CSV table of C-alpha atoms and ligand atoms in Angstrom, one decimal:
chain,number,residue,atom,x,y,z
U,6,MET,CA,-58.2,-16.3,54.7
U,7,ASN,CA,-61.5,-16.5,52.7
U,8,THR,CA,-61.1,-16.8,48.9
U,9,ILE,CA,-63.5,-16.7,46.0
U,10,ILE,CA,-62.6,-18.7,42.9
U,11,VAL,CA,-64.2,-17.4,39.8
U,12,GLY,CA,-64.2,-18.3,36.1
U,13,THR,CA,-63.1,-15.5,33.8
U,14,GLN,CA,-64.5,-16.7,30.5
U,15,TRP,CA,-67.5,-18.8,29.5
U,16,GLY,CA,-67.1,-21.6,32.1
U,17,ASP,CA,-65.0,-24.8,31.8
U,18,GLU,CA,-61.8,-22.8,32.6
U,19,GLY,CA,-60.5,-25.6,34.9
U,20,LYS,CA,-62.0,-24.3,38.2
U,21,GLY,CA,-62.4,-27.9,39.5
U,22,LYS,CA,-58.6,-28.5,39.4
U,23,ILE,CA,-57.8,-25.2,41.1
U,24,ILE,CA,-60.4,-25.7,43.8
U,25,ASP,CA,-59.1,-29.2,44.4
U,26,ILE,CA,-55.5,-27.9,44.8
U,27,LEU,CA,-56.5,-25.0,47.1
U,28,SER,CA,-58.8,-27.1,49.1
U,29,ALA,CA,-55.8,-28.7,50.8
U,30,LYS,CA,-55.2,-25.5,52.7
U,31,VAL,CA,-58.7,-24.5,53.8
U,32,ASP,CA,-61.4,-25.8,56.2
U,33,TYR,CA,-64.6,-25.2,54.2
U,34,ILE,CA,-65.3,-25.4,50.4
U,35,VAL,CA,-68.6,-23.8,49.3
U,36,ARG,CA,-70.6,-23.7,46.1
U,37,TYR,CA,-72.5,-20.4,45.9
U,38,GLN,CA,-74.5,-20.5,42.6
U,39,GLY,CA,-75.5,-22.6,39.6
U,40,GLY,CA,-76.5,-26.2,39.9
U,41,SER,CA,-75.9,-29.4,38.1
U,42,ASN,CA,-75.3,-27.4,34.9
U,43,ALA,CA,-71.7,-27.2,36.2
U,44,GLY,CA,-69.2,-30.0,35.6
U,45,HIS,CA,-66.0,-29.6,37.6
U,46,THR,CA,-63.4,-32.2,36.8
U,47,VAL,CA,-60.7,-33.3,39.3
U,48,VAL,CA,-58.1,-35.9,38.5
U,49,VAL,CA,-56.4,-37.7,41.4
U,50,ASN,CA,-54.0,-40.6,40.9
U,51,GLY,CA,-55.0,-40.9,37.3
U,52,LYS,CA,-58.7,-41.2,38.3
U,53,GLU,CA,-61.1,-38.6,37.0
U,54,TYR,CA,-64.1,-37.3,39.1
U,55,VAL,CA,-66.7,-34.9,37.7
U,56,PHE,CA,-68.6,-32.9,40.3
U,57,HIS,CA,-71.9,-31.2,39.4
U,58,LEU,CA,-73.2,-30.1,42.8
U,59,ILE,CA,-70.9,-31.4,45.4
U,60,PRO,CA,-68.0,-28.9,46.0
U,61,SER,CA,-64.7,-30.0,44.3
U,62,GLY,CA,-62.9,-30.1,47.6
U,63,ILE,CA,-64.8,-33.3,48.7
U,64,LEU,CA,-61.8,-35.6,48.0
U,65,HIS,CA,-59.8,-34.0,50.7
U,66,LYS,CA,-60.5,-35.8,54.0
U,67,GLY,CA,-61.9,-33.7,56.9
U,68,LYS,CA,-62.9,-30.7,54.8
U,69,ILE,CA,-66.5,-29.4,55.2
U,70,CYS,CA,-68.2,-29.0,51.8
U,71,CYS,CA,-71.2,-26.7,51.6
U,72,ILE,CA,-74.0,-26.1,49.1
U,73,GLY,CA,-75.0,-22.4,49.6
U,74,ASN,CA,-78.5,-20.8,49.4
U,75,GLY,CA,-77.6,-19.4,45.9
U,76,VAL,CA,-77.4,-22.9,44.4
U,77,VAL,CA,-80.3,-24.6,42.7
U,78,VAL,CA,-80.3,-28.3,43.9
U,79,ASP,CA,-81.6,-31.2,41.9
U,80,PRO,CA,-82.0,-33.7,44.7
U,81,GLN,CA,-82.0,-36.7,42.3
U,82,ALA,CA,-78.7,-35.6,40.7
U,83,LEU,CA,-77.2,-34.8,44.2
U,84,ILE,CA,-78.1,-38.2,45.7
U,85,LYS,CA,-76.6,-39.9,42.6
U,86,GLU,CA,-73.4,-37.9,43.1
U,87,ILE,CA,-73.2,-38.7,46.9
U,88,LYS,CA,-73.6,-42.4,46.2
U,89,GLY,CA,-70.8,-42.2,43.5
U,90,LEU,CA,-68.2,-40.8,45.9
U,91,PRO,CA,-65.2,-43.0,46.7
U,92,LYS,CA,-66.5,-44.4,49.9
U,93,GLY,CA,-70.1,-44.1,49.0
U,94,ASP,CA,-70.7,-41.6,51.8
U,95,VAL,CA,-69.6,-38.1,52.8
U,96,GLY,CA,-70.4,-38.6,56.5
U,97,ASN,CA,-71.1,-35.3,58.1
U,98,ARG,CA,-68.9,-33.3,55.8
U,99,LEU,CA,-71.6,-32.2,53.4
U,100,LYS,CA,-73.9,-29.3,54.4
U,101,ILE,CA,-76.8,-28.1,52.3
U,102,SER,CA,-78.4,-24.8,52.9
U,103,SER,CA,-82.1,-25.1,53.9
U,104,LEU,CA,-82.7,-22.0,51.8
U,105,ALA,CA,-81.4,-23.4,48.5
U,106,HIS,CA,-84.1,-23.9,45.9
U,107,VAL,CA,-85.1,-27.3,44.6
U,108,ILE,CA,-85.2,-28.2,40.9
U,109,LEU,CA,-88.3,-30.2,40.2
U,110,PRO,CA,-89.2,-32.4,37.2
U,111,TYR,CA,-91.3,-29.6,35.6
U,112,HIS,CA,-88.3,-27.2,35.6
U,113,LYS,CA,-86.3,-29.6,33.5
U,114,VAL,CA,-89.1,-30.2,31.0
U,115,LEU,CA,-89.8,-26.5,30.8
U,116,ASP,CA,-86.1,-25.7,30.2
U,117,ARG,CA,-86.2,-28.0,27.1
U,118,LEU,CA,-89.6,-26.8,25.9
U,119,ARG,CA,-88.7,-23.2,26.1
U,120,GLU,CA,-85.6,-23.8,24.1
U,121,THR,CA,-87.6,-25.4,21.3
U,122,LYS,CA,-89.8,-22.3,21.1
U,123,ARG,CA,-87.1,-19.7,21.0
U,124,THR,CA,-85.8,-18.4,17.7
U,125,ASN,CA,-82.5,-17.5,19.3
U,126,LYS,CA,-81.7,-20.6,21.2
U,127,ILE,CA,-79.4,-20.3,24.2
U,128,GLY,CA,-78.2,-23.9,24.1
U,129,THR,CA,-78.9,-24.5,27.8
U,130,THR,CA,-77.7,-27.7,29.5
U,131,GLY,CA,-81.4,-28.7,30.0
U,132,ARG,CA,-80.9,-29.2,33.7
U,133,GLY,CA,-83.9,-26.9,34.7
U,134,ILE,CA,-81.6,-24.1,35.9
U,135,GLY,CA,-83.4,-21.1,34.3
U,136,PRO,CA,-87.0,-22.2,35.2
U,137,CYS,CA,-85.9,-22.9,38.8
U,138,TYR,CA,-84.3,-19.5,39.3
U,139,SER,CA,-87.3,-17.9,37.6
U,140,ASP,CA,-89.6,-19.5,40.2
U,141,LYS,CA,-87.2,-18.3,43.0
U,142,ILE,CA,-87.5,-14.7,41.7
U,143,ASN,CA,-91.3,-15.1,41.1
U,144,ARG,CA,-91.5,-16.2,44.8
U,145,CYS,CA,-93.1,-19.5,44.1
U,146,GLY,CA,-90.0,-21.6,44.4
U,147,ILE,CA,-89.7,-24.7,46.7
U,148,ARG,CA,-86.7,-24.7,49.0
U,149,MET,CA,-84.7,-27.6,50.7
U,150,ALA,CA,-86.4,-26.8,54.0
U,151,ASP,CA,-89.8,-27.3,52.4
U,152,LEU,CA,-88.9,-30.9,51.5
U,153,LEU,CA,-88.6,-31.6,55.3
U,154,ASN,CA,-92.2,-30.4,56.0
U,155,ALA,CA,-94.8,-32.5,54.3
U,156,ALA,CA,-97.6,-30.1,54.8
U,157,VAL,CA,-95.8,-27.0,53.5
U,158,PHE,CA,-94.4,-29.0,50.5
U,159,LYS,CA,-97.9,-30.3,49.7
U,160,GLU,CA,-99.4,-26.8,49.6
U,161,LYS,CA,-96.6,-25.3,47.6
U,162,LEU,CA,-96.4,-28.2,45.1
U,163,LYS,CA,-100.2,-28.1,44.5
U,164,ASP,CA,-100.0,-24.4,43.8
U,165,ASN,CA,-97.1,-24.8,41.5
U,166,LEU,CA,-98.5,-27.7,39.6
U,167,LYS,CA,-101.8,-25.9,39.0
U,168,GLU,CA,-99.9,-23.1,37.2
U,169,LYS,CA,-97.3,-25.3,35.5
U,170,ASN,CA,-99.7,-27.9,34.2
U,171,GLU,CA,-101.8,-25.2,32.6
U,172,ILE,CA,-98.7,-24.0,30.8
U,173,PHE,CA,-97.8,-27.6,29.7
U,174,GLU,CA,-101.4,-28.2,28.4
U,175,LYS,CA,-102.3,-24.8,26.9
U,176,VAL,CA,-99.0,-23.5,25.6
U,177,TYR,CA,-97.1,-26.7,24.8
U,178,LYS,CA,-100.0,-29.0,24.2
U,179,GLN,CA,-98.7,-31.8,26.3
U,180,ASN,CA,-99.6,-33.6,29.5
U,181,GLY,CA,-98.7,-32.1,32.8
U,182,PHE,CA,-97.3,-33.7,35.9
U,183,ASP,CA,-99.1,-35.9,38.4
U,184,PHE,CA,-99.1,-34.5,42.0
U,185,ASN,CA,-98.8,-37.7,43.8
U,186,SER,CA,-95.8,-39.1,42.1
U,187,ILE,CA,-93.7,-35.9,42.5
U,188,TYR,CA,-94.9,-35.4,46.1
U,189,GLY,CA,-93.9,-38.9,47.2
U,190,GLU,CA,-90.6,-39.0,45.4
U,191,TYR,CA,-89.4,-35.6,46.6
U,192,LEU,CA,-90.4,-36.2,50.2
U,193,ASP,CA,-88.2,-39.3,50.0
U,194,TYR,CA,-85.3,-37.2,48.7
U,195,GLY,CA,-85.9,-34.8,51.6
U,196,LYS,CA,-85.7,-37.7,54.1
U,197,TYR,CA,-82.5,-39.0,52.5
U,198,LEU,CA,-80.9,-35.5,52.5
U,199,SER,CA,-82.2,-34.4,55.8
U,200,LYS,CA,-79.0,-35.1,57.7
U,201,TYR,CA,-77.1,-32.7,55.4
U,202,ILE,CA,-79.7,-29.8,55.4
U,203,CYS,CA,-78.9,-27.0,57.8
U,204,ASN,CA,-78.2,-23.2,58.2
U,205,VAL,CA,-75.1,-22.9,56.1
U,206,THR,CA,-75.0,-19.1,56.5
U,207,SER,CA,-74.6,-19.2,60.2
U,208,LEU,CA,-72.2,-22.1,60.0
U,209,LEU,CA,-70.0,-20.1,57.6
U,210,ASN,CA,-70.1,-16.8,59.4
U,211,LYS,CA,-69.2,-18.5,62.7
U,212,ALA,CA,-66.4,-20.3,60.9
U,213,ALA,CA,-65.1,-17.1,59.5
U,214,SER,CA,-65.2,-15.4,63.0
U,215,GLY,CA,-63.4,-18.5,64.3
U,216,LYS,CA,-60.5,-17.9,61.9
U,217,LYS,CA,-61.3,-20.8,59.7
U,218,ASP,CA,-60.4,-20.6,56.0
U,219,ILE,CA,-63.2,-20.7,53.4
U,220,LEU,CA,-63.0,-21.3,49.7
U,221,LEU,CA,-65.9,-20.1,47.7
U,222,GLU,CA,-66.3,-22.2,44.5
U,223,GLY,CA,-67.8,-20.3,41.6
U,224,ALA,CA,-69.5,-22.3,38.8
U,225,GLN,CA,-69.8,-21.1,35.2
U,226,GLY,CA,-67.9,-18.0,34.4
U,227,THR,CA,-68.0,-14.2,34.2
U,228,PHE,CA,-69.4,-14.1,30.7
U,229,LEU,CA,-72.2,-16.5,31.6
U,230,ASP,CA,-73.3,-14.2,34.5
U,231,ILE,CA,-76.9,-13.1,34.3
U,232,ASP,CA,-76.0,-9.4,34.5
U,233,PHE,CA,-72.5,-9.1,33.1
U,234,GLY,CA,-72.4,-12.0,30.7
U,235,SER,CA,-73.2,-12.0,27.0
U,236,TYR,CA,-76.9,-11.8,27.7
U,237,PRO,CA,-79.2,-13.6,26.7
U,238,PHE,CA,-76.7,-16.3,26.1
U,239,VAL,CA,-75.9,-16.7,29.8
U,240,THR,CA,-76.9,-18.8,32.7
U,241,SER,CA,-79.5,-17.6,35.3
U,242,SER,CA,-77.3,-16.9,38.3
U,243,SER,CA,-74.6,-14.4,39.4
U,244,ALA,CA,-71.5,-16.3,38.4
U,245,THR,CA,-69.2,-13.3,39.3
U,246,ALA,CA,-67.5,-12.7,42.6
U,247,GLY,CA,-70.4,-10.6,43.9
U,248,GLY,CA,-72.6,-13.7,43.8
U,249,ALA,CA,-70.5,-15.4,46.4
U,250,CYS,CA,-71.8,-13.3,49.3
U,251,ALA,CA,-75.4,-13.3,48.1
U,252,GLY,CA,-75.2,-17.0,47.5
U,253,THR,CA,-73.9,-17.9,50.9
U,254,GLY,CA,-74.8,-15.1,53.3
U,255,LEU,CA,-71.1,-14.7,54.1
U,256,SER,CA,-70.5,-11.0,54.8
U,257,PRO,CA,-68.6,-9.2,52.0
U,258,VAL,CA,-66.2,-7.8,54.7
U,259,LYS,CA,-65.1,-11.4,55.3
U,260,ILE,CA,-63.7,-11.9,51.8
U,261,ASP,CA,-59.9,-11.6,51.5
U,262,LYS,CA,-59.1,-12.4,47.9
U,263,VAL,CA,-60.5,-13.4,44.6
U,264,VAL,CA,-58.6,-15.8,42.4
U,265,GLY,CA,-59.5,-15.9,38.7
U,266,VAL,CA,-59.2,-19.0,36.5
U,267,ALA,CA,-58.6,-18.6,32.7
U,268,LYS,CA,-57.9,-21.2,30.0
U,269,ALA,CA,-54.8,-20.5,27.9
U,270,TYR,CA,-57.3,-20.2,25.0
U,271,THR,CA,-61.1,-19.7,25.0
U,272,THR,CA,-64.0,-22.2,24.9
U,273,ARG,CA,-67.8,-21.8,24.9
U,274,VAL,CA,-70.6,-24.4,25.0
U,275,GLY,CA,-74.0,-23.4,23.6
U,276,GLU,CA,-75.0,-20.4,21.5
U,277,GLY,CA,-74.0,-16.8,21.5
U,278,PRO,CA,-71.3,-14.4,20.3
U,279,PHE,CA,-67.6,-15.5,20.3
U,280,PRO,CA,-65.4,-13.0,18.5
U,281,ALA,CA,-62.1,-14.9,18.8
U,282,GLU,CA,-63.6,-18.3,17.7
U,283,PHE,CA,-61.3,-20.5,15.5
U,284,ASP,CA,-62.2,-21.4,12.0
U,285,PRO,CA,-63.9,-24.8,11.9
U,286,SER,CA,-60.9,-27.0,11.0
U,287,PHE,CA,-58.5,-25.5,13.6
U,288,GLY,CA,-61.4,-25.5,16.1
U,289,GLU,CA,-61.8,-29.3,15.5
U,290,PHE,CA,-58.1,-29.8,15.9
U,291,ILE,CA,-58.0,-28.0,19.3
U,292,ARG,CA,-61.2,-29.6,20.4
U,293,LYS,CA,-59.7,-33.1,20.0
U,294,LYS,CA,-56.3,-32.1,21.4
U,295,GLY,CA,-57.8,-30.4,24.5
U,296,ASN,CA,-60.7,-32.9,24.8
U,297,GLU,CA,-63.1,-30.0,24.7
U,298,PHE,CA,-66.4,-31.7,25.2
U,299,GLY,CA,-68.8,-30.6,27.9
U,300,ALA,CA,-68.3,-32.4,31.3
U,301,THR,CA,-72.1,-32.2,31.9
U,302,THR,CA,-73.7,-32.7,28.5
U,303,GLY,CA,-70.9,-34.1,26.4
U,304,ARG,CA,-71.5,-31.4,23.8
U,305,PRO,CA,-68.5,-30.3,21.7
U,306,ARG,CA,-67.2,-27.0,23.0
U,307,ARG,CA,-66.5,-24.2,20.5
U,308,CYS,CA,-62.8,-23.1,20.7
U,309,GLY,CA,-60.9,-19.8,20.0
U,310,TRP,CA,-57.9,-17.8,20.9
U,311,PHE,CA,-57.3,-16.2,24.3
U,312,ASP,CA,-59.4,-13.1,24.5
U,313,SER,CA,-57.7,-10.5,26.7
U,314,VAL,CA,-60.6,-8.1,26.3
U,315,MET,CA,-62.9,-10.5,28.1
U,316,VAL,CA,-60.4,-11.6,30.8
U,317,SER,CA,-59.4,-7.9,31.5
U,318,GLU,CA,-63.0,-7.1,32.1
U,319,SER,CA,-63.3,-10.1,34.4
U,320,ILE,CA,-60.3,-9.0,36.4
U,321,LEU,CA,-61.8,-5.6,36.9
U,322,LEU,CA,-65.3,-6.7,37.6
U,323,ASN,CA,-64.4,-9.5,40.1
U,324,GLY,CA,-61.5,-7.7,41.7
U,325,ILE,CA,-59.2,-10.6,40.8
U,326,THR,CA,-55.8,-10.4,42.5
U,327,GLU,CA,-54.4,-13.6,41.2
U,328,LEU,CA,-54.9,-15.5,38.0
U,329,ALA,CA,-54.4,-19.2,37.2
U,330,ILE,CA,-53.7,-20.1,33.5
U,331,MET,CA,-55.0,-23.5,32.6
U,332,LYS,CA,-54.3,-26.0,29.8
U,333,LEU,CA,-51.2,-24.3,28.5
U,334,ASP,CA,-50.0,-27.8,27.3
U,335,ILE,CA,-52.8,-27.9,24.7
U,336,LEU,CA,-51.0,-25.1,22.8
U,337,ASN,CA,-47.8,-27.2,22.3
U,338,GLY,CA,-46.8,-27.5,18.7
U,339,ILE,CA,-48.8,-24.6,17.4
U,340,LYS,CA,-46.6,-22.5,15.1
U,341,LYS,CA,-48.2,-19.1,15.6
U,342,ILE,CA,-50.2,-18.2,18.7
U,343,LYS,CA,-52.7,-15.3,18.8
U,344,ILE,CA,-54.1,-13.2,21.6
U,345,CYS,CA,-57.3,-11.1,20.9
U,346,THR,CA,-56.7,-7.6,22.2
U,347,ALA,CA,-59.7,-5.6,20.8
U,348,TYR,CA,-62.5,-5.9,18.3
U,349,LYS,CA,-63.5,-4.0,15.3
U,350,TYR,CA,-67.1,-3.4,14.0
U,351,LYS,CA,-68.3,-0.9,11.5
U,352,GLY,CA,-65.1,1.1,11.7
U,353,ARG,CA,-65.2,1.3,15.5
U,354,LEU,CA,-62.6,-0.2,17.8
U,355,PHE,CA,-63.9,-1.9,20.9
U,356,LYS,CA,-61.7,-2.4,24.0
U,357,GLU,CA,-64.6,-3.8,25.9
U,358,PHE,CA,-67.0,-6.6,25.1
U,359,PRO,CA,-69.8,-4.9,23.1
U,360,ASP,CA,-73.2,-4.7,24.9
U,361,ASP,CA,-74.9,-4.4,21.5
U,362,LEU,CA,-75.8,-7.9,20.4
U,363,GLU,CA,-75.2,-7.1,16.7
U,364,ALA,CA,-71.7,-5.7,17.4
U,365,ALA,CA,-70.9,-8.7,19.6
U,366,LYS,CA,-72.0,-11.1,17.0
U,367,PHE,CA,-70.2,-9.5,14.0
U,368,ALA,CA,-67.2,-7.9,15.7
U,369,LYS,CA,-63.8,-8.9,14.1
U,370,PRO,CA,-61.0,-9.7,16.5
U,371,VAL,CA,-57.8,-7.7,16.5
U,372,TYR,CA,-54.8,-10.0,17.3
U,373,LYS,CA,-51.3,-9.8,18.7
U,374,GLU,CA,-49.3,-12.7,17.4
U,375,MET,CA,-46.3,-14.6,18.6
U,376,PRO,CA,-44.4,-17.7,17.7
U,377,GLY,CA,-45.3,-20.9,19.6
U,378,TRP,CA,-43.2,-23.8,21.0
U,379,GLU,CA,-42.7,-27.3,19.8
U,380,GLU,CA,-41.7,-29.3,23.0
U,381,PRO,CA,-44.2,-31.0,25.3
U,382,ILE,CA,-44.4,-29.1,28.6
U,383,ASP,CA,-46.3,-31.5,30.9
U,384,LYS,CA,-43.2,-32.5,32.8
U,385,ALA,CA,-42.4,-28.9,33.7
U,386,LYS,CA,-42.3,-28.3,37.5
U,387,ASN,CA,-41.0,-24.7,37.5
U,388,PHE,CA,-41.6,-21.7,35.3
U,389,LEU,CA,-38.0,-21.9,34.2
U,390,ASP,CA,-38.5,-25.5,32.9
U,391,LEU,CA,-40.9,-24.1,30.2
U,392,PRO,CA,-39.6,-23.5,26.6
U,393,LEU,CA,-38.7,-19.9,26.0
U,394,ASN,CA,-41.8,-19.1,23.9
U,395,ALA,CA,-44.2,-20.7,26.5
U,396,LYS,CA,-42.5,-18.4,29.1
U,397,LYS,CA,-43.0,-15.5,26.8
U,398,TYR,CA,-46.7,-16.3,26.2
U,399,VAL,CA,-47.4,-16.4,30.0
U,400,SER,CA,-45.4,-13.2,30.5
U,401,LEU,CA,-47.2,-11.5,27.6
U,402,LEU,CA,-50.6,-12.4,29.2
U,403,ARG,CA,-49.4,-11.0,32.5
U,404,ASP,CA,-48.3,-7.8,30.8
U,405,ILE,CA,-51.5,-7.3,28.8
U,406,LEU,CA,-53.8,-8.2,31.7
U,407,LYS,CA,-51.7,-6.4,34.4
U,408,VAL,CA,-52.4,-9.2,36.9
U,409,LYS,CA,-50.3,-11.6,39.0
U,410,ILE,CA,-50.2,-15.1,37.5
U,411,THR,CA,-49.8,-17.5,40.3
U,412,MET,CA,-50.5,-20.9,38.8
U,413,VAL,CA,-49.9,-22.4,35.3
U,414,SER,CA,-51.5,-25.8,34.6
U,415,VAL,CA,-49.6,-28.0,32.1
U,416,GLY,CA,-51.7,-31.2,32.5
U,417,SER,CA,-54.8,-32.6,34.1
U,418,SER,CA,-53.5,-34.0,37.4
U,419,ARG,CA,-52.6,-32.2,40.6
U,420,ASP,CA,-48.8,-32.4,40.0
U,421,ASN,CA,-49.0,-30.9,36.5
U,422,THR,CA,-49.1,-27.5,38.0
U,423,ILE,CA,-46.5,-24.8,38.1
U,424,PHE,CA,-46.7,-22.3,41.1
U,425,LEU,CA,-45.2,-18.8,40.6
U,426,ASP,CA,-44.4,-16.2,43.2
I,508,IMO,P1,-68.8,-25.0,34.7
I,508,IMO,O1,-69.1,-24.7,36.1
I,508,IMO,C1,-69.7,-24.0,30.5
I,508,IMO,C2,-73.8,-22.7,29.6
I,508,IMO,C3,-74.7,-23.5,28.7
I,508,IMO,C4,-75.5,-22.5,28.0
I,508,IMO,C5,-75.7,-21.4,29.1
I,508,IMO,C6,-77.0,-21.5,29.8
I,508,IMO,O2,-68.6,-26.4,34.4
I,508,IMO,O3,-67.8,-24.1,34.1
I,508,IMO,P2,-78.0,-23.2,31.6
I,508,IMO,O4,-78.2,-24.7,31.6
I,508,IMO,O5,-77.1,-22.8,32.7
I,508,IMO,O6,-79.3,-22.4,31.6
I,508,IMO,O7,-77.3,-22.9,30.2
I,508,IMO,O8,-74.7,-21.6,30.0
I,508,IMO,N1,-73.3,-23.3,30.8
I,508,IMO,C7,-72.0,-23.7,30.9
I,508,IMO,N2,-70.9,-23.6,30.0
I,508,IMO,N3,-69.5,-24.5,31.8
I,508,IMO,C8,-70.5,-24.5,32.7
I,508,IMO,O9,-70.3,-24.7,34.0
I,508,IMO,C9,-71.8,-24.1,32.2
I,508,IMO,N4,-73.0,-24.1,32.8
I,508,IMO,C10,-73.9,-23.5,32.0
I,508,IMO,O10,-73.9,-24.3,27.8
I,508,IMO,O11,-74.7,-21.9,27.0
I,509,MG,MG1,-67.8,-27.5,32.9
């Protein structure tokens, strides 16, 4: 069984926890897009791990964890993460696609400089993601395989620096980068990572033919997708289920199901429209209660009510067959809970996220309201253990979204999870 896990909102849905849980039953866990902009949190025995590039299944012994061709790899960040793993080494369980593109120092600097020049800032993570994907599309990117061949790397880096340094000096009026320092440093990274770099695509297709189970770990979320997200306030990769095949080379006919992950409310880091956003004081309250601070940058996340317009679109677009609802416990003790079911702008009712930037920015949410529950729910093991109104909230989401809800998370650790049939 090969499963794609995909975020249905603006990222930070709790994908890390779901991947960790589902990893126990598969053989391979694979990241297919994004880079170290992702921050996937896994809590095991009270200890918290945050993964940026390494697949969130790594804590399960014996599982093969792959970084697909669709990922942009910052070798420095990756090596730091490898060294921080429980036993300091991942043995032969980590595989990095030789086709994955490499984030270089100039990508990170360009990412930040471009943000300072924009009138409409995106609020990127500053990890060099956009500039690296731009180079990939412009056909001047450097891939993991290039780090293993000094002559090829030299020629490509020289070419790149010629262009990039001209941009730094002429457009941004600052010094460019020195060839020798990047060249030496990145060749060393290549040497360090060489034992992990391989043909991940053939590995996965052979595994799938050999009846092995693969979990494809999406980063970011549907509304951060380069095509379907709230453009231009998005990331630069295909964060939807479609990206899983392009980002691994695993054939689409080998995908069996798509599991969506949604938070019981909505959060967003960075700029861009957010129709169901809370007013500042309630937003502050939920941010504290839910510890809504970016796992990568530590930035405060913007918070709002559950937006069923967005999640319905995600379900359709990704072909989601099962949904996990996360952080339900954060809604404990709230008197009145709302679900956004449509938007209104200039007398028009929107049942889909508006493509028009102005409408998306100024649209007013239409809410369905229901009473909340008082009791803490983190000890609940079964759906029936939940307070009546918590059960009603989950059932209402299921009815509005017309999807099977198979998991409800009521706390950060593995055991704070309710499984439904
Ligand atoms: P996970 O996988 C939430 C957001 C940034 C910014 C926009 C573009 O942990 O859910 P980028 O650096 O990618 O060019 O920034 O995307 N963003 C995320 N928001 N969770 C993430 O990942 C994100 N990765 C990027 O905040 O708005
Ligand atoms: Mg995150």
